[in-house]
Amino acid sequence: MSGNGPSLAAPAPPPQKPKIAGMIAIGVWIAFAIAFVIYFAKAFDTTLIARFGWSYLSGLWVTVSLVAVSFVLGALVSLPVALGRMSANPIAGGSAFAFVYFFRGTPLIAQIFLVYYGFGQFHDFFEAIGMWWFFREAWYCGLLSLALNTAAYQAEILRGAIESVPKGQWEGGRSLGLPGSVIFFKVVLPQAMIVALRPYANEIILMIKASAIVAIITVYDLFGETRQAYSRTYDFQTYVWAALLYLALVEALRHATNWAERRLTVHLKR
Amino acid sequence: MRLAPSLALAAALSALFAGSAVAQESDADKDWSKVVIGTEGAYPPFNFLDAAGELKGFDVDIAKALCAQMKVECTFVTQDWDGMIPALQNGNFDAIVASMSITPEREEQIAFTSKYYQTPPAVAVPKDSEITEATDAALSGKAVGAQVSTTHAQAAAALFPDADIRQYPTAEEYKLDIENGRLDAVVDDVVVLDEWLKSDAGACCKLLSTLPADPAIYGKGIGIGLRKGDDKLKKMLDDAIVAIREDGTYDKIQKTYFDFDVYGETPAAQ
């Protein structure tokens, strides 16, 4: 398993003297930070927290659960799709390609509208086949759209990661007489996961933000609750709160990714 | 020290940001020969885009009559409902003529003319519905649709606390969803519901009853929204509303849309 781990960091470059352009750039960022703090301290209104605090928390929970469940479902769907993409069989390869092509090539907002309002037109049909309970609920429609969408992206991440594992790993496994499934799940996939970890984290971050779209199909996620609060107060700090909560989610995820990377690459440390 | 210039720049910029809060300017030195009017264009029969993409409706015709009365040149722009007030404040247009109720919450942000119509809210249900009355008990646990950020959505939440209130971006979507069987009832202006129920699209549903218009939510009827400080424009529009009501223009316009009086009670002199 040597030779394909992350390359160790190059020696640090010699320290540079700060340049004027860099100073200006930093100055602008500091200015934004200071202006933001001043604005927020001025606009901060505790009565708004009392009024909308709980709805923000419930919205946060909807966003987190929606992203978590659809990411896991998408991961399950992505495995056969990724295998299909790598398959020599034209039917498996073609259908996997079509799946990825459609879900990556069309906007998520169109997919959600199609599933929610489009499928809604056929409610008689869905009632007849006993699936209307599923499509009736906006939450399930959002979940389905997000899961299928992320499955397409995850399939490509997975495929790239699996293909990055050198062929020698397969050959070594075969020479030991291991069955193909054992080589895949015990040898290749764990190594692929190291490569896939960062793209996966990236995908979750994109999903956290993309999930705000479900607000238009009446799901009160964090963004939906924010719109409610804004429409009652016309105060932009309601959006600032939402931005900070999304930021906190992404920051937590970043730390979780770093932790997972340390765990996964523990055998590569020297 | 090299950091000093960037900090000075930062301080200057942040002062600029913090001081940029919108000041209330008076319109005393504007001549108002041209007025830009914002409307939604998705709320028939009050404002909508016809098959040719032209803005039509009661709001639009009233606005045109007022402009003719004031002898000003008016242009129309369409704007999504929940961004209407910020767009007015940012100066994208000068007046909101979009069936906006004069509510205390909105009056904190913008100014209003006196009302130009006032119609009660109502509830519509599917034709085969078992709901016989518009009470919280009858609608308990039922899915009730309304347009997001409207007085009707607020009223639905206040009158039917045990119902599951769902909010849609425009009236079009809740109409689709009650047709699709996802909603048990919808709340909107009686005229809007009536117009829809008379059309082919509204064949699914029937009017259940009108609702009491709580003044705490619905305020003083429907007015034209203006920036605070545009007192001259407000005076011009207020006078024009009186004038078109007196010279019969108002009646002529309302007869093309309705077979009853939408103005409601004459408000007490202010």
GROMACS .gro file of N, CA and C in nm, chain A residues 18-20 23-24 27-28 30-32 34-35 38 42 51 113 115-117 120-121 123 132 135-137 141 216 218 220 227-228 230-234 236, chain B residues 2-3 6-7 9-11 13-14 17-19 82 85-86 89 105-106 109 143 148-149 154 165-169 173-174 176-177 179-184:
model
  228
   18PRO      N    1   0.623   4.116   0.369
   18PRO     CA    2   0.489   4.151   0.320
   18PRO      C    3   0.496   4.258   0.212
   19LYS      N    4   0.412   4.241   0.107
   19LYS     CA    5   0.412   4.337  -0.004
   19LYS      C    6   0.295   4.433   0.011
   20ILE      N    7   0.299   4.544  -0.061
   20ILE     CA    8   0.199   4.649  -0.044
   20ILE      C    9   0.061   4.600  -0.088
   23MET      N   10  -0.089   4.394   0.173
   23MET     CA   11  -0.133   4.480   0.284
   23MET      C   12  -0.270   4.539   0.255
   24ILE      N   13  -0.286   4.588   0.131
   24ILE     CA   14  -0.415   4.648   0.095
   24ILE      C   15  -0.525   4.543   0.101
   27GLY      N   16  -0.608   4.476   0.443
   27GLY     CA   17  -0.678   4.593   0.496
   27GLY      C   18  -0.825   4.592   0.459
   28VAL      N   19  -0.853   4.555   0.333
   28VAL     CA   20  -0.993   4.553   0.289
   28VAL      C   21  -1.072   4.448   0.368
   30ILE      N   22  -1.001   4.330   0.666
   30ILE     CA   23  -1.018   4.376   0.805
   30ILE      C   24  -1.131   4.478   0.809
   31ALA      N   25  -1.136   4.567   0.707
   31ALA     CA   26  -1.240   4.669   0.704
   31ALA      C   27  -1.378   4.604   0.698
   32PHE      N   28  -1.389   4.501   0.612
   32PHE     CA   29  -1.519   4.432   0.605
   32PHE      C   30  -1.556   4.373   0.741
   34ILE      N   31  -1.456   4.464   1.039
   34ILE     CA   32  -1.491   4.567   1.137
   34ILE      C   33  -1.629   4.625   1.107
   35ALA      N   34  -1.653   4.654   0.977
   35ALA     CA   35  -1.783   4.711   0.940
   35ALA      C   36  -1.895   4.615   0.976
   38ILE      N   37  -1.952   4.620   1.347
   38ILE     CA   38  -2.021   4.745   1.385
   38ILE      C   39  -2.168   4.736   1.348
   42LYS      N   40  -2.485   4.716   1.609
   42LYS     CA   41  -2.589   4.820   1.603
   42LYS      C   42  -2.726   4.757   1.582
   51ARG      N   43  -3.834   3.609   1.950
   51ARG     CA   44  -3.947   3.586   1.862
   51ARG      C   45  -3.920   3.473   1.762
  113PHE      N   46  -3.878   2.113  -0.875
  113PHE     CA   47  -4.009   2.152  -0.927
  113PHE      C   48  -4.075   2.036  -0.999
  115VAL      N   49  -4.027   1.714  -0.954
  115VAL     CA   50  -4.070   1.608  -0.863
  115VAL      C   51  -4.193   1.655  -0.784
  116TYR      N   52  -4.190   1.781  -0.736
  116TYR     CA   53  -4.300   1.824  -0.649
  116TYR      C   54  -4.426   1.861  -0.727
  117TYR      N   55  -4.415   1.957  -0.818
  117TYR     CA   56  -4.535   2.001  -0.890
  117TYR      C   57  -4.564   1.911  -1.010
  120GLY      N   58  -4.696   1.583  -0.900
  120GLY     CA   59  -4.824   1.611  -0.836
  120GLY      C   60  -4.940   1.605  -0.934
  121GLN      N   61  -4.911   1.636  -1.062
  121GLN     CA   62  -5.016   1.632  -1.163
  121GLN      C   63  -5.070   1.490  -1.183
  123HIS      N   64  -5.132   1.265  -0.950
  123HIS     CA   65  -5.158   1.208  -0.818
  123HIS      C   66  -5.253   1.090  -0.824
  132TRP      N   67  -4.873   0.770  -0.327
  132TRP     CA   68  -4.907   0.911  -0.309
  132TRP      C   69  -4.866   0.964  -0.173
  135PHE      N   70  -4.525   1.111  -0.233
  135PHE     CA   71  -4.515   1.232  -0.314
  135PHE      C   72  -4.603   1.345  -0.263
  136ARG      N   73  -4.694   1.313  -0.171
  136ARG     CA   74  -4.780   1.418  -0.114
  136ARG      C   75  -4.696   1.512  -0.027
  137GLU      N   76  -4.597   1.455   0.041
  137GLU     CA   77  -4.523   1.535   0.138
  137GLU      C   78  -4.407   1.609   0.071
  141CYS      N   79  -4.040   1.483  -0.117
  141CYS     CA   80  -4.005   1.525  -0.254
  141CYS      C   81  -3.869   1.593  -0.255
  216ILE      N   82  -3.882   2.670  -0.147
  216ILE     CA   83  -3.984   2.706  -0.245
  216ILE      C   84  -4.091   2.598  -0.259
  218THR      N   85  -4.235   2.468   0.008
  218THR     CA   86  -4.302   2.477   0.138
  218THR      C   87  -4.234   2.399   0.249
  220TYR      N   88  -3.996   2.413   0.552
  220TYR     CA   89  -3.938   2.521   0.632
  220TYR      C   90  -3.801   2.482   0.681
  227ARG      N   91  -3.677   3.336   0.560
  227ARG     CA   92  -3.766   3.418   0.477
  227ARG      C   93  -3.889   3.459   0.555
  228GLN      N   94  -3.940   3.365   0.638
  228GLN     CA   95  -4.055   3.398   0.722
  228GLN      C   96  -4.022   3.515   0.814
  230TYR      N   97  -3.786   3.731   0.789
  230TYR     CA   98  -3.762   3.855   0.716
  230TYR      C   99  -3.894   3.919   0.674
  231SER      N  100  -3.989   3.837   0.631
  231SER     CA  101  -4.114   3.893   0.582
  231SER      C  102  -4.196   3.956   0.694
  232ARG      N  103  -4.166   3.920   0.819
  232ARG     CA  104  -4.237   3.981   0.931
  232ARG      C  105  -4.166   4.105   0.983
  233THR      N  106  -4.036   4.118   0.956
  233THR     CA  107  -3.960   4.227   1.017
  233THR      C  108  -3.895   4.320   0.916
  234TYR      N  109  -3.871   4.270   0.792
  234TYR     CA  110  -3.796   4.344   0.690
  234TYR      C  111  -3.661   4.389   0.744
  236PHE      N  112  -3.265   4.301   0.773
  236PHE     CA  113  -3.167   4.217   0.704
  236PHE      C  114  -3.086   4.132   0.800
  272ARG      N  115   0.458   4.860   0.903
  272ARG     CA  116   0.391   4.847   0.774
  272ARG      C  117   0.240   4.827   0.787
  273LEU      N  118   0.198   4.776   0.902
  273LEU     CA  119   0.057   4.743   0.918
  273LEU      C  120  -0.029   4.870   0.930
  276SER      N  121  -0.259   4.988   0.634
  276SER     CA  122  -0.375   4.903   0.607
  276SER      C  123  -0.481   4.920   0.715
  277LEU      N  124  -0.435   4.943   0.839
  277LEU     CA  125  -0.534   4.964   0.945
  277LEU      C  126  -0.606   5.096   0.926
  279LEU      N  127  -0.664   5.242   0.642
  279LEU     CA  128  -0.758   5.219   0.533
  279LEU      C  129  -0.881   5.145   0.585
  280ALA      N  130  -0.854   5.045   0.668
  280ALA     CA  131  -0.963   4.966   0.725
  280ALA      C  132  -1.058   5.055   0.803
  281ALA      N  133  -1.001   5.141   0.887
  281ALA     CA  134  -1.083   5.228   0.969
  281ALA      C  135  -1.169   5.320   0.882
  283LEU      N  136  -1.264   5.272   0.568
  283LEU     CA  137  -1.368   5.197   0.497
  283LEU      C  138  -1.482   5.158   0.590
  284SER      N  139  -1.446   5.116   0.712
  284SER     CA  140  -1.553   5.071   0.801
  284SER      C  141  -1.641   5.188   0.843
  287PHE      N  142  -1.886   5.226   0.565
  287PHE     CA  143  -1.993   5.127   0.568
  287PHE      C  144  -2.095   5.158   0.677
  288ALA      N  145  -2.041   5.184   0.797
  288ALA     CA  146  -2.129   5.202   0.911
  288ALA      C  147  -2.217   5.324   0.893
  289GLY      N  148  -2.165   5.422   0.819
  289GLY     CA  149  -2.240   5.546   0.801
  289GLY      C  150  -2.336   5.541   0.683
  352ASP      N  151  -4.194   3.867  -0.230
  352ASP     CA  152  -4.126   3.885  -0.101
  352ASP      C  153  -4.004   3.976  -0.110
  355ILE      N  154  -4.075   4.513  -0.087
  355ILE     CA  155  -4.042   4.628  -0.002
  355ILE      C  156  -3.895   4.666  -0.011
  356PRO      N  157  -3.801   4.569  -0.003
  356PRO     CA  158  -3.660   4.608  -0.022
  356PRO      C  159  -3.634   4.673  -0.158
  359GLN      N  160  -3.734   5.026  -0.138
  359GLN     CA  161  -3.639   5.103  -0.057
  359GLN      C  162  -3.507   5.124  -0.130
  375GLU      N  163  -4.689   4.635   1.054
  375GLU     CA  164  -4.551   4.589   1.033
  375GLU      C  165  -4.489   4.654   0.910
  376ARG      N  166  -4.569   4.666   0.803
  376ARG     CA  167  -4.514   4.727   0.681
  376ARG      C  168  -4.498   4.877   0.698
  379GLN      N  169  -4.173   5.020   0.784
  379GLN     CA  170  -4.071   5.023   0.681
  379GLN      C  171  -4.098   5.126   0.572
  413ALA      N  172  -5.392   2.053   0.589
  413ALA     CA  173  -5.291   2.134   0.520
  413ALA      C  174  -5.359   2.255   0.456
  418VAL      N  175  -4.660   3.313   0.048
  418VAL     CA  176  -4.560   3.351   0.149
  418VAL      C  177  -4.559   3.503   0.170
  419SER      N  178  -4.535   3.544   0.294
  419SER     CA  179  -4.519   3.685   0.330
  419SER      C  180  -4.643   3.769   0.305
  424GLN      N  181  -5.045   3.519   0.730
  424GLN     CA  182  -5.047   3.554   0.873
  424GLN      C  183  -5.182   3.527   0.935
  435ILE      N  184  -4.997   2.510   0.820
  435ILE     CA  185  -4.996   2.618   0.722
  435ILE      C  186  -4.875   2.602   0.630
  436ARG      N  187  -4.900   2.597   0.499
  436ARG     CA  188  -4.790   2.587   0.403
  436ARG      C  189  -4.785   2.714   0.321
  437GLN      N  190  -4.663   2.765   0.298
  437GLN     CA  191  -4.652   2.892   0.227
  437GLN      C  192  -4.583   2.875   0.093
  438TYR      N  193  -4.642   2.934  -0.009
  438TYR     CA  194  -4.597   2.917  -0.146
  438TYR      C  195  -4.544   3.049  -0.202
  439PRO      N  196  -4.447   3.041  -0.296
  439PRO     CA  197  -4.389   3.165  -0.350
  439PRO      C  198  -4.491   3.256  -0.418
  443GLU      N  199  -4.873   2.854  -0.727
  443GLU     CA  200  -4.828   2.726  -0.674
  443GLU      C  201  -4.928   2.665  -0.577
  444TYR      N  202  -4.991   2.749  -0.492
  444TYR     CA  203  -5.088   2.685  -0.402
  444TYR      C  204  -5.210   2.637  -0.479
  446LEU      N  205  -5.199   2.510  -0.783
  446LEU     CA  206  -5.156   2.380  -0.836
  446LEU      C  207  -5.165   2.273  -0.729
  447ASP      N  208  -5.124   2.307  -0.608
  447ASP     CA  209  -5.112   2.206  -0.505
  447ASP      C  210  -5.246   2.163  -0.446
  449GLU      N  211  -5.515   2.158  -0.635
  449GLU     CA  212  -5.561   2.074  -0.747
  449GLU      C  213  -5.499   1.935  -0.738
  450ASN      N  214  -5.370   1.932  -0.701
  450ASN     CA  215  -5.299   1.804  -0.692
  450ASN      C  216  -5.338   1.724  -0.569
  451GLY      N  217  -5.420   1.784  -0.482
  451GLY     CA  218  -5.465   1.710  -0.364
  451GLY      C  219  -5.370   1.714  -0.247
  452ARG      N  220  -5.272   1.805  -0.250
  452ARG     CA  221  -5.182   1.813  -0.135
  452ARG      C  222  -5.237   1.904  -0.026
  453LEU      N  223  -5.331   1.991  -0.063
  453LEU     CA  224  -5.383   2.087   0.034
  453LEU      C  225  -5.531   2.059   0.060
  454ASP      N  226  -5.573   2.083   0.185
  454ASP     CA  227  -5.714   2.066   0.220
  454ASP      C  228  -5.789   2.197   0.208
   0.00000   0.00000   0.00000
